[in-house]
Amino acid sequence: MRFDSEYFNLGYLDTLSYKDTFIHRLDPRTKLLVTLIFIIFVVSNSKYEITKLIPFLIYPVFLLTSGNIPLRAVLKKILIISPFLIFIGIFNPIFDKRTIYMIIGIPISQGWISLFSIILKFILTVSSAILLIAVTSFPGICEALEKMKVPKILVIQLLFLYRYLFVLLEESLKIVRAREARSFGKRGKDIKTFTKILSVLLIRSLERAERIYQAMLSRGFKGEIHLLRKHSIGFNDIVFAASFLTIFYILKVYNIVNIFGEELKSIFF
Amino acid sequence: MSHHILEIKDLYFTYPDGTNALSGVSLKIFHGESVGITGANGMGKTTLLLNIGGHLLPTKGEISIGDITLSKKTRQDIRKKVGFVFQRTDDQLFMPSVYEDVAFGPINIGLSPDKVEERVKLSLEMVGCLHLINRPPHRLSEGQKRAVAIATVIAMNPDILIMDEPASNLDPRSRRQLINLLKGFEHTKIIASHDLDLILDVCERCIIIKDGKIVADGYTPNILSDKRLLEENSLELPLSIQGAYSHI
């Protein structure tokens, strides 16, 4: 069943974040900040930029290899979100038809270049965000957000989202299984039952929210949640941040691919 | 120590939809007593517990613990004395790690960080789960979740421990471990359950509730061997007693 495998997939990303590697041990703040700056650098490239973007792959690749994260897991996640990208970029080649290059007689329009640029930016930003969670863990990111003075109420919302995502999914999974067990093929799988299931799920969630709130109250909740502070910024964090920020800056200012190409040309011709 | 007496006087509770869940419950529970509450489904067990914990406020009647009488104002003070272990562990454990979950209550009481850590470790040790301290709750087994849920409550040093169906969804060994754990606690215990063998093992006093009223209250072995009384309340003789009779 599709739903089952998706559920275990989600849990998988969570499992990855409990590894213990150099990159997992860094302070979540460092990783969050560097990733944010990385995304800003990538997105700030011009609409038709391709060559400058490619070297930026160094950051996701570094997270992937040093965090010991399997490539397949990340690629799968990127694929799931990719339909959004199609909607954003699909019309570029149709509307923007000015030719800017001729490659062996085939005209390349600006539209195609910009579509390709969007794809690259998408892969870079989404993969680094996914990898950030895989090497930091979601509670870790929440801890970082809290330390960076993000409003507490928002951080708590995110924490609860994370904690109860699994519970909600498990509940949906049970309903889906129960439906499957009595729907014998087609019947009972129509949209009408689906909407009813959704409403039941909503009511159950509301009731659960009420129970959780009672459980919190019974342990003295007064609107404040104190998170554990597990990490602190150390030498490794400073080295990691400083080196990557320098690399991003160089990649943004100089077109490494072009420079490299010119060098090669001067050697061979 | 008289200040731990829980006294309920003529308690009535009606839900907003008009259901009369409790109609005239009166009882007194003394310090250190273990009381099992049982009865058929929908007879008011959980409602009674929620009232004692201050999660619902009585429609009529009075609940007092020591010298505090439950009201909207004293709810918070009552909750400090009452440790409530909810039926569903997923509702009880809401923080990202076991440590943070157990620390939640002690921090809210206002203990210093050192004291909090001490309490967390002590409580987890008491339930035999110290090795789970850094794990996320959603990765634990049901038995482990239950033990951790109990740790979150005893970390606040409550006078009274309230549990709603503590043995549900547990395998026999986890259930046995839980029973031994409960027997070891010196707190006043109020346990609502259909697991009559558990009540027989843990509680010396047993109360049966029917239609929001107490129909039996007494020494557990006496009540739980009264076949007619049990059958009137959709209950059966505990298996251990059935076994004892089959020998005769």
Coordinates of C-alpha atoms in Angstrom, one line a residue:
Chain A
M1 CA 0.0 0.0 0.0
R2 CA 1.3 3.4 -1.0
F3 CA 0.4 5.1 2.2
D4 CA 2.3 2.7 4.3
S5 CA 5.5 3.1 2.4
E6 CA 5.2 6.9 2.5
Y7 CA 4.7 6.7 6.3
F8 CA 7.9 4.7 6.8
N9 CA 9.7 7.1 4.4
L10 CA 8.9 10.0 6.6
G11 CA 10.2 8.1 9.6
Y12 CA 13.3 7.4 7.7
L13 CA 14.4 11.0 7.5
D14 CA 13.9 11.2 11.2
T15 CA 16.0 8.1 11.8
L16 CA 18.9 9.6 9.8
S17 CA 19.0 12.6 12.1
Y18 CA 20.0 10.5 15.0
K19 CA 23.4 9.6 13.5
D20 CA 26.5 10.8 15.2
T21 CA 28.9 12.3 12.7
F22 CA 31.0 15.5 12.6
I23 CA 28.2 17.4 10.9
H24 CA 25.5 16.0 13.2
R25 CA 27.5 17.3 16.2
L26 CA 27.7 20.9 15.0
D27 CA 25.5 23.4 16.7
P28 CA 22.1 23.6 14.9
R29 CA 22.4 27.4 14.8
T30 CA 25.5 27.1 12.6
K31 CA 23.9 24.7 10.2
L32 CA 20.7 26.7 10.0
L33 CA 22.4 30.0 9.4
V34 CA 24.9 28.7 6.8
T35 CA 22.0 26.9 5.0
L36 CA 19.9 30.1 5.0
I37 CA 22.8 32.2 3.6
F38 CA 23.4 29.4 1.1
I39 CA 19.8 29.6 -0.1
I40 CA 20.0 33.4 -0.3
F41 CA 23.2 33.3 -2.4
V42 CA 21.7 30.7 -4.7
V43 CA 18.4 32.5 -5.2
S44 CA 20.1 35.9 -5.8
N45 CA 21.7 34.7 -9.0
S46 CA 20.2 36.1 -12.1
K47 CA 17.4 34.5 -14.0
Y48 CA 19.6 33.2 -16.8
E49 CA 22.5 32.0 -14.7
I50 CA 23.6 28.4 -15.0
T51 CA 27.3 28.2 -15.0
K52 CA 27.7 30.1 -11.7
L53 CA 25.1 27.9 -10.0
I54 CA 26.7 24.5 -10.7
P55 CA 29.7 24.9 -8.3
F56 CA 27.2 25.6 -5.5
L57 CA 26.5 21.9 -5.5
I58 CA 29.5 21.6 -3.2
Y59 CA 27.4 22.5 -0.1
P60 CA 24.7 19.8 -0.4
V61 CA 27.3 17.3 -1.5
F62 CA 29.3 18.1 1.6
L63 CA 26.3 17.7 3.9
L64 CA 25.4 14.4 2.1
T65 CA 28.9 12.8 2.3
S66 CA 30.0 14.1 5.7
G67 CA 26.6 13.3 7.2
N68 CA 26.6 9.8 5.7
I69 CA 23.2 10.3 4.2
P70 CA 22.1 8.0 1.4
L71 CA 21.6 9.9 -1.8
R72 CA 18.5 8.0 -2.8
A73 CA 16.6 9.2 0.3
V74 CA 17.2 12.8 -0.7
L75 CA 16.5 12.3 -4.4
K76 CA 13.2 10.7 -3.6
K77 CA 12.2 13.7 -1.4
I78 CA 13.2 16.1 -4.2
L79 CA 11.1 14.2 -6.7
I80 CA 8.0 14.4 -4.5
I81 CA 8.1 18.2 -4.4
S82 CA 9.1 18.6 -8.1
P83 CA 5.6 19.0 -9.5
F84 CA 5.5 22.5 -8.0
L85 CA 8.6 23.3 -9.9
I86 CA 7.0 22.3 -13.2
F87 CA 4.1 24.7 -12.6
I88 CA 6.5 27.5 -11.9
G89 CA 8.8 27.1 -14.9
I90 CA 6.9 25.3 -17.6
F91 CA 5.8 28.5 -19.4
N92 CA 9.2 30.1 -19.6
P93 CA 10.2 28.3 -22.9
I94 CA 6.9 29.2 -24.4
F95 CA 6.8 32.9 -23.7
D96 CA 10.5 33.8 -23.7
K97 CA 11.6 32.8 -27.2
R98 CA 14.5 35.1 -27.9
T99 CA 17.4 33.0 -29.0
I100 CA 20.7 33.7 -27.2
Y101 CA 22.9 30.7 -28.1
M102 CA 23.3 28.5 -31.1
I103 CA 24.7 25.1 -30.2
I104 CA 25.6 23.1 -33.2
G105 CA 22.9 24.8 -35.3
I106 CA 20.1 24.4 -32.7
P107 CA 18.8 27.7 -31.4
I108 CA 18.5 27.9 -27.6
S109 CA 16.0 30.3 -26.4
Q110 CA 16.2 32.3 -23.2
G111 CA 13.1 30.5 -21.9
W112 CA 14.9 27.2 -21.8
I113 CA 17.9 28.7 -20.1
S114 CA 15.7 30.3 -17.4
L115 CA 13.8 27.0 -16.9
F116 CA 17.1 25.2 -16.5
S117 CA 18.2 27.9 -14.1
I118 CA 15.1 27.4 -12.0
I119 CA 15.6 23.7 -11.9
L120 CA 19.1 24.1 -10.7
K121 CA 18.1 26.6 -8.0
F122 CA 15.3 24.3 -7.0
I123 CA 17.6 21.3 -6.6
L124 CA 20.2 23.3 -4.7
T125 CA 17.8 24.9 -2.2
V126 CA 15.5 22.0 -1.6
S127 CA 18.2 19.4 -1.3
S128 CA 20.1 21.6 1.2
A129 CA 16.9 22.1 3.2
I130 CA 16.2 18.4 3.3
L131 CA 19.8 17.6 4.2
L132 CA 19.7 20.3 6.9
I133 CA 16.9 18.3 8.6
A134 CA 18.6 15.0 8.0
V135 CA 21.9 16.2 9.7
T136 CA 20.3 18.3 12.4
S137 CA 17.0 16.7 13.4
F138 CA 13.8 18.7 13.6
P139 CA 13.9 19.3 17.3
G140 CA 17.5 20.5 16.8
I141 CA 16.3 23.1 14.4
C142 CA 13.6 24.2 16.8
E143 CA 16.3 24.6 19.5
A144 CA 18.3 26.8 17.1
L145 CA 15.2 28.9 16.2
E146 CA 14.5 29.4 19.9
K147 CA 18.1 30.5 20.6
M148 CA 17.9 32.9 17.7
K149 CA 15.0 34.6 19.3
V150 CA 12.3 33.4 17.0
P151 CA 8.9 33.9 18.9
K152 CA 8.5 31.0 21.2
I153 CA 4.9 30.3 20.2
L154 CA 6.1 29.6 16.7
V155 CA 8.8 27.2 17.9
I156 CA 6.3 25.4 20.1
Q157 CA 3.9 25.0 17.2
L158 CA 6.7 23.5 15.1
L159 CA 7.7 21.1 17.9
F160 CA 4.2 19.9 18.2
L161 CA 3.8 19.6 14.5
Y162 CA 6.8 17.3 14.5
R163 CA 5.7 15.2 17.5
Y164 CA 2.2 14.7 16.4
L165 CA 2.9 14.3 12.7
F166 CA 3.7 10.7 13.4
V167 CA 0.7 10.2 15.6
L168 CA -1.6 11.7 13.0
L169 CA -0.1 9.6 10.2
E170 CA -0.5 6.5 12.3
E171 CA -4.1 7.3 12.9
S172 CA -4.8 8.0 9.2
L173 CA -3.0 4.8 8.4
K174 CA -5.3 2.9 10.7
I175 CA -8.4 4.4 9.2
V176 CA -7.1 3.7 5.7
R177 CA -6.4 0.1 6.6
A178 CA -9.8 -0.3 8.2
R179 CA -11.4 1.1 5.1
E180 CA -9.3 -1.2 2.9
A181 CA -10.4 -4.2 5.0
R182 CA -14.0 -3.6 4.3
S183 CA -14.2 -1.9 0.9
F184 CA -13.4 -5.0 -1.2
G185 CA -11.8 -3.4 -4.2
K186 CA -13.6 -0.4 -5.4
R187 CA -16.6 0.2 -3.2
G188 CA -16.0 2.6 -0.3
K189 CA -13.1 4.2 -2.0
D190 CA -15.0 7.1 -3.6
I191 CA -14.6 10.8 -2.7
K192 CA -17.7 10.7 -0.5
T193 CA -16.2 8.3 2.0
F194 CA -12.9 10.2 1.7
T195 CA -14.4 13.5 2.8
K196 CA -16.1 11.7 5.7
I197 CA -12.8 10.1 6.7
L198 CA -11.2 13.5 6.6
S199 CA -13.8 15.0 8.9
V200 CA -13.5 12.1 11.4
L201 CA -9.7 12.7 11.4
L202 CA -10.2 16.4 12.1
I203 CA -12.6 15.7 15.0
R204 CA -10.2 13.1 16.4
S205 CA -7.3 15.5 16.1
L206 CA -9.3 18.2 17.9
E207 CA -10.2 15.8 20.7
R208 CA -6.6 14.7 20.9
A209 CA -5.5 18.3 21.1
E210 CA -7.8 18.8 24.0
R211 CA -6.4 15.7 25.8
I212 CA -2.8 16.8 25.2
Y213 CA -3.6 20.2 26.6
Q214 CA -5.1 18.6 29.8
A215 CA -2.0 16.5 30.1
M216 CA 0.1 19.6 29.9
L217 CA -2.0 21.5 32.4
S218 CA -1.8 18.6 34.8
R219 CA 2.0 19.0 34.8
G220 CA 1.9 22.7 35.5
F221 CA 1.9 24.2 32.0
K222 CA 1.5 28.0 32.2
G223 CA 2.2 29.0 28.6
E224 CA 6.0 28.4 28.7
I225 CA 7.9 25.4 27.3
H226 CA 11.5 25.1 28.2
L227 CA 13.7 23.3 25.7
L228 CA 16.8 21.5 26.5
R229 CA 19.9 23.3 25.3
K230 CA 22.2 20.5 24.2
H231 CA 24.6 22.4 21.9
S232 CA 27.0 25.2 22.1
I233 CA 29.1 26.9 19.4
G234 CA 32.6 25.6 19.3
F235 CA 35.7 25.7 17.2
N236 CA 34.3 23.3 14.6
D237 CA 31.3 25.5 14.1
I238 CA 33.3 28.6 13.4
V239 CA 35.6 26.7 11.0
F240 CA 32.5 25.2 9.2
A241 CA 30.7 28.6 8.9
A242 CA 33.7 30.6 8.0
S243 CA 34.9 28.3 5.3
F244 CA 31.5 27.8 3.7
L245 CA 30.6 31.5 3.8
T246 CA 34.0 32.3 2.1
I247 CA 33.3 29.6 -0.6
F248 CA 29.8 31.0 -1.2
Y249 CA 31.2 34.5 -1.6
I250 CA 33.8 33.4 -4.0
L251 CA 31.3 31.4 -6.1
K252 CA 29.0 34.4 -6.2
V253 CA 31.6 37.0 -7.2
Y254 CA 33.7 34.9 -9.6
N255 CA 32.4 32.6 -12.3
I256 CA 34.6 29.7 -11.4
V257 CA 33.4 27.6 -14.3
N258 CA 34.2 30.3 -16.8
I259 CA 37.6 31.0 -15.4
F260 CA 38.4 27.3 -15.4
G261 CA 37.2 27.0 -19.0
E262 CA 39.4 30.0 -20.1
E263 CA 42.4 28.4 -18.4
L264 CA 41.8 25.1 -20.2
K265 CA 41.4 26.9 -23.5
S266 CA 44.7 28.8 -23.0
I267 CA 46.5 25.5 -22.3
F268 CA 45.1 23.6 -25.3
F269 CA 44.8 26.3 -28.0
Chain B
M1 CA -0.6 12.9 57.8
S2 CA -4.1 14.3 57.5
H3 CA -3.3 16.9 54.9
H4 CA -3.3 14.2 52.2
I5 CA -6.9 13.2 52.7
L6 CA -8.9 13.4 49.5
E7 CA -12.5 14.1 50.3
I8 CA -15.3 14.1 47.8
K9 CA -18.7 15.3 49.0
D10 CA -21.9 14.6 47.0
L11 CA -20.3 15.2 43.7
Y12 CA -22.5 15.8 40.6
F13 CA -21.2 16.3 37.1
T14 CA -23.1 17.0 33.9
Y15 CA -21.4 17.3 30.5
P16 CA -22.4 20.2 28.4
D17 CA -24.4 17.9 26.1
G18 CA -26.6 17.0 29.1
T19 CA -25.2 13.6 30.0
N20 CA -25.3 13.1 33.7
A21 CA -21.9 11.3 34.3
L22 CA -21.8 11.6 38.1
S23 CA -24.8 11.8 40.4
G24 CA -23.9 12.0 44.0
V25 CA -20.5 10.5 44.7
S26 CA -19.1 10.8 48.2
L27 CA -15.9 9.2 49.4
K28 CA -12.8 9.7 51.5
I29 CA -9.4 8.4 50.6
F30 CA -6.6 8.5 53.2
H31 CA -2.9 9.0 52.8
G32 CA -1.1 6.0 51.4
E33 CA -4.2 4.2 50.4
S34 CA -4.5 2.4 47.0
V35 CA -7.9 2.5 45.6
G36 CA -9.1 0.7 42.5
I37 CA -12.1 2.1 40.7
T38 CA -14.0 -0.1 38.3
G39 CA -17.4 -0.5 36.7
A40 CA -18.9 -1.0 33.3
N41 CA -18.0 1.2 30.3
G42 CA -19.5 4.7 30.4
M43 CA -20.4 4.6 34.1
G44 CA -18.3 7.6 35.1
K45 CA -14.9 6.3 36.1
T46 CA -12.9 8.6 33.8
T47 CA -15.2 11.6 34.6
L48 CA -14.5 11.1 38.3
L49 CA -10.8 11.0 37.8
L50 CA -10.9 14.1 35.6
N51 CA -12.8 15.9 38.3
I52 CA -10.3 14.9 41.0
G53 CA -7.5 16.2 38.7
G54 CA -9.2 19.5 38.3
H55 CA -9.7 19.0 34.5
L56 CA -13.4 19.2 34.9
L57 CA -15.1 21.2 37.6
P58 CA -18.0 19.7 39.6
T59 CA -21.4 20.8 38.6
K60 CA -22.4 20.4 42.2
G61 CA -20.6 19.1 45.3
E62 CA -17.1 19.5 46.6
I63 CA -13.7 18.0 46.2
S64 CA -10.9 18.8 48.6
I65 CA -7.4 17.6 49.0
G66 CA -6.0 18.4 52.4
D67 CA -7.1 21.9 53.1
I68 CA -7.6 22.9 49.5
T69 CA -11.0 22.8 47.9
L70 CA -11.1 22.5 44.2
S71 CA -12.3 25.6 42.3
K72 CA -11.2 27.5 39.2
K73 CA -8.7 29.4 41.3
T74 CA -7.2 26.4 43.2
R75 CA -6.9 24.2 40.1
Q76 CA -3.2 24.8 39.7
D77 CA -2.5 24.0 43.4
I78 CA -4.5 20.8 43.2
R79 CA -2.6 19.7 40.1
K80 CA 0.7 20.0 41.9
K81 CA -0.6 17.5 44.4
V82 CA -2.2 15.2 41.9
G83 CA -0.2 13.3 39.3
F84 CA -2.4 12.2 36.4
V85 CA -1.3 9.4 34.1
F86 CA -3.6 9.5 31.1
Q87 CA -5.0 6.6 29.3
R88 CA -3.2 7.3 26.1
T89 CA 0.5 7.6 26.3
D90 CA 0.7 9.6 23.1
D91 CA -1.3 12.3 24.7
Q92 CA 0.9 12.3 27.7
L93 CA 4.3 12.5 26.0
F94 CA 4.4 15.6 23.9
M95 CA 8.1 16.7 24.0
P96 CA 10.7 15.8 21.5
S97 CA 12.8 13.7 23.9
V98 CA 12.2 11.6 27.0
Y99 CA 14.4 13.8 29.0
E100 CA 12.5 17.0 28.1
D101 CA 9.2 15.3 28.7
V102 CA 10.1 14.2 32.2
A103 CA 11.7 17.6 32.9
F104 CA 8.5 19.4 31.7
G105 CA 6.7 19.2 35.0
P106 CA 9.6 19.9 37.4
I107 CA 10.6 23.0 35.3
N108 CA 7.1 24.3 35.5
I109 CA 7.1 23.9 39.3
G110 CA 10.2 26.2 39.2
L111 CA 13.0 23.9 40.2
S112 CA 16.6 24.8 39.5
P113 CA 18.3 23.1 36.5
D114 CA 20.4 20.9 38.7
K115 CA 17.4 19.8 40.7
V116 CA 15.4 19.2 37.5
E117 CA 18.1 16.9 36.2
E118 CA 18.3 15.0 39.4
R119 CA 14.6 14.5 39.5
V120 CA 14.5 13.4 35.9
K121 CA 17.2 10.8 36.4
L122 CA 15.7 9.6 39.7
S123 CA 12.2 9.2 38.2
L124 CA 13.4 7.4 35.1
E125 CA 15.5 5.1 37.3
M126 CA 12.5 4.3 39.4
V127 CA 10.5 3.1 36.4
G128 CA 13.6 1.4 35.0
C129 CA 13.9 3.6 31.9
L130 CA 17.1 5.6 32.5
H131 CA 18.6 4.1 29.3
L132 CA 15.8 5.7 27.2
I133 CA 16.6 9.2 28.4
N134 CA 17.7 10.7 25.1
R135 CA 15.2 8.8 22.9
P136 CA 12.3 10.5 21.1
P137 CA 9.0 9.3 22.6
H138 CA 7.5 8.3 19.2
R139 CA 10.2 5.7 18.8
L140 CA 9.4 3.8 22.0
S141 CA 7.3 0.7 22.5
E142 CA 4.0 0.9 24.2
G143 CA 5.4 -0.6 27.4
Q144 CA 8.3 1.9 27.5
K145 CA 5.9 4.8 26.7
R146 CA 3.8 3.8 29.7
A147 CA 6.7 3.6 32.0
V148 CA 8.0 7.0 30.8
A149 CA 4.5 8.5 31.2
I150 CA 4.5 7.4 34.8
A151 CA 8.0 8.9 35.3
T152 CA 6.8 12.3 33.9
V153 CA 4.3 12.3 36.7
I154 CA 6.3 11.0 39.6
A155 CA 9.0 13.6 38.7
M156 CA 6.7 16.2 40.2
N157 CA 6.5 14.4 43.5
P158 CA 2.8 14.2 43.7
D159 CA 0.9 13.2 46.8
I160 CA -1.7 11.4 44.9
L161 CA -1.2 9.3 41.8
I162 CA -4.2 8.9 39.5
M163 CA -4.1 6.4 36.6
D164 CA -6.7 5.8 34.0
E165 CA -6.4 2.2 32.6
P166 CA -2.7 1.9 33.3
A167 CA -2.4 -1.6 31.9
S168 CA -4.2 -1.2 28.6
N169 CA -2.2 -2.3 25.5
L170 CA 0.5 -3.8 27.5
D171 CA 1.9 -7.3 27.0
P172 CA 1.8 -9.6 30.0
R173 CA 5.4 -9.0 31.1
S174 CA 5.1 -5.2 30.8
R175 CA 1.9 -5.5 32.7
R176 CA 3.6 -7.5 35.5
Q177 CA 6.4 -5.0 35.6
L178 CA 3.9 -2.2 35.9
I179 CA 2.1 -3.9 38.8
N180 CA 5.4 -4.4 40.6
L181 CA 6.3 -0.8 40.0
L182 CA 2.9 0.4 41.4
K183 CA 3.2 -1.8 44.4
G184 CA 6.5 -0.2 45.2
F185 CA 5.1 3.3 45.2
E186 CA 4.2 4.8 48.6
H187 CA 1.9 7.5 47.0
T188 CA -1.8 7.5 47.5
K189 CA -3.0 5.7 44.4
I190 CA -6.3 5.9 42.5
I191 CA -6.5 3.5 39.6
A192 CA -9.4 3.2 37.2
S193 CA -9.3 -0.1 35.4
H194 CA -11.2 -3.1 34.0
D195 CA -8.2 -5.2 34.8
L196 CA -9.5 -6.7 38.0
D197 CA -6.5 -8.8 38.6
L198 CA -4.4 -5.7 38.6
I199 CA -6.7 -4.0 41.1
L200 CA -6.6 -7.2 43.2
D201 CA -2.8 -7.1 43.1
V202 CA -2.2 -3.4 43.7
C203 CA -5.2 -2.0 45.6
E204 CA -6.4 -3.0 49.0
R205 CA -9.6 -1.0 48.5
C206 CA -12.0 -1.2 45.6
I207 CA -14.9 0.9 44.5
I208 CA -17.5 0.0 41.9
I209 CA -19.3 2.8 40.1
K210 CA -22.6 2.4 38.3
D211 CA -24.6 5.2 36.6
G212 CA -22.5 7.8 38.3
K213 CA -23.0 6.4 41.8
I214 CA -20.9 4.3 44.1
V215 CA -22.5 0.9 44.5
A216 CA -19.8 -0.9 46.3
D217 CA -16.8 0.3 48.4
G218 CA -14.7 -2.0 50.5
Y219 CA -11.8 -4.4 50.9
T220 CA -10.8 -5.5 47.4
P221 CA -10.8 -9.3 48.0
N222 CA -14.3 -9.1 49.4
I223 CA -15.7 -7.1 46.6
L224 CA -13.9 -8.8 43.7
S225 CA -15.0 -12.3 44.9
D226 CA -18.7 -11.3 45.0
K227 CA -19.8 -12.9 41.8
R228 CA -23.3 -11.5 41.7
L229 CA -22.2 -7.9 42.4
L230 CA -19.6 -8.1 39.6
E231 CA -22.1 -9.6 37.1
E232 CA -24.6 -6.8 37.8
N233 CA -21.9 -4.4 36.8
S234 CA -20.8 -6.1 33.6
L235 CA -17.7 -7.5 35.3
E236 CA -16.4 -11.0 35.9
L237 CA -14.5 -12.6 38.7
P238 CA -10.8 -11.9 38.4
L239 CA -8.9 -14.8 36.7
S240 CA -6.8 -15.5 39.8
I241 CA -9.9 -15.9 41.9
Q242 CA -11.6 -18.0 39.2
G243 CA -8.5 -20.2 39.3
A244 CA -8.7 -20.5 43.1
Y245 CA -12.3 -21.6 42.9
S246 CA -11.7 -24.2 40.3
H247 CA -9.5 -26.1 42.6
I248 CA -12.2 -26.4 45.2

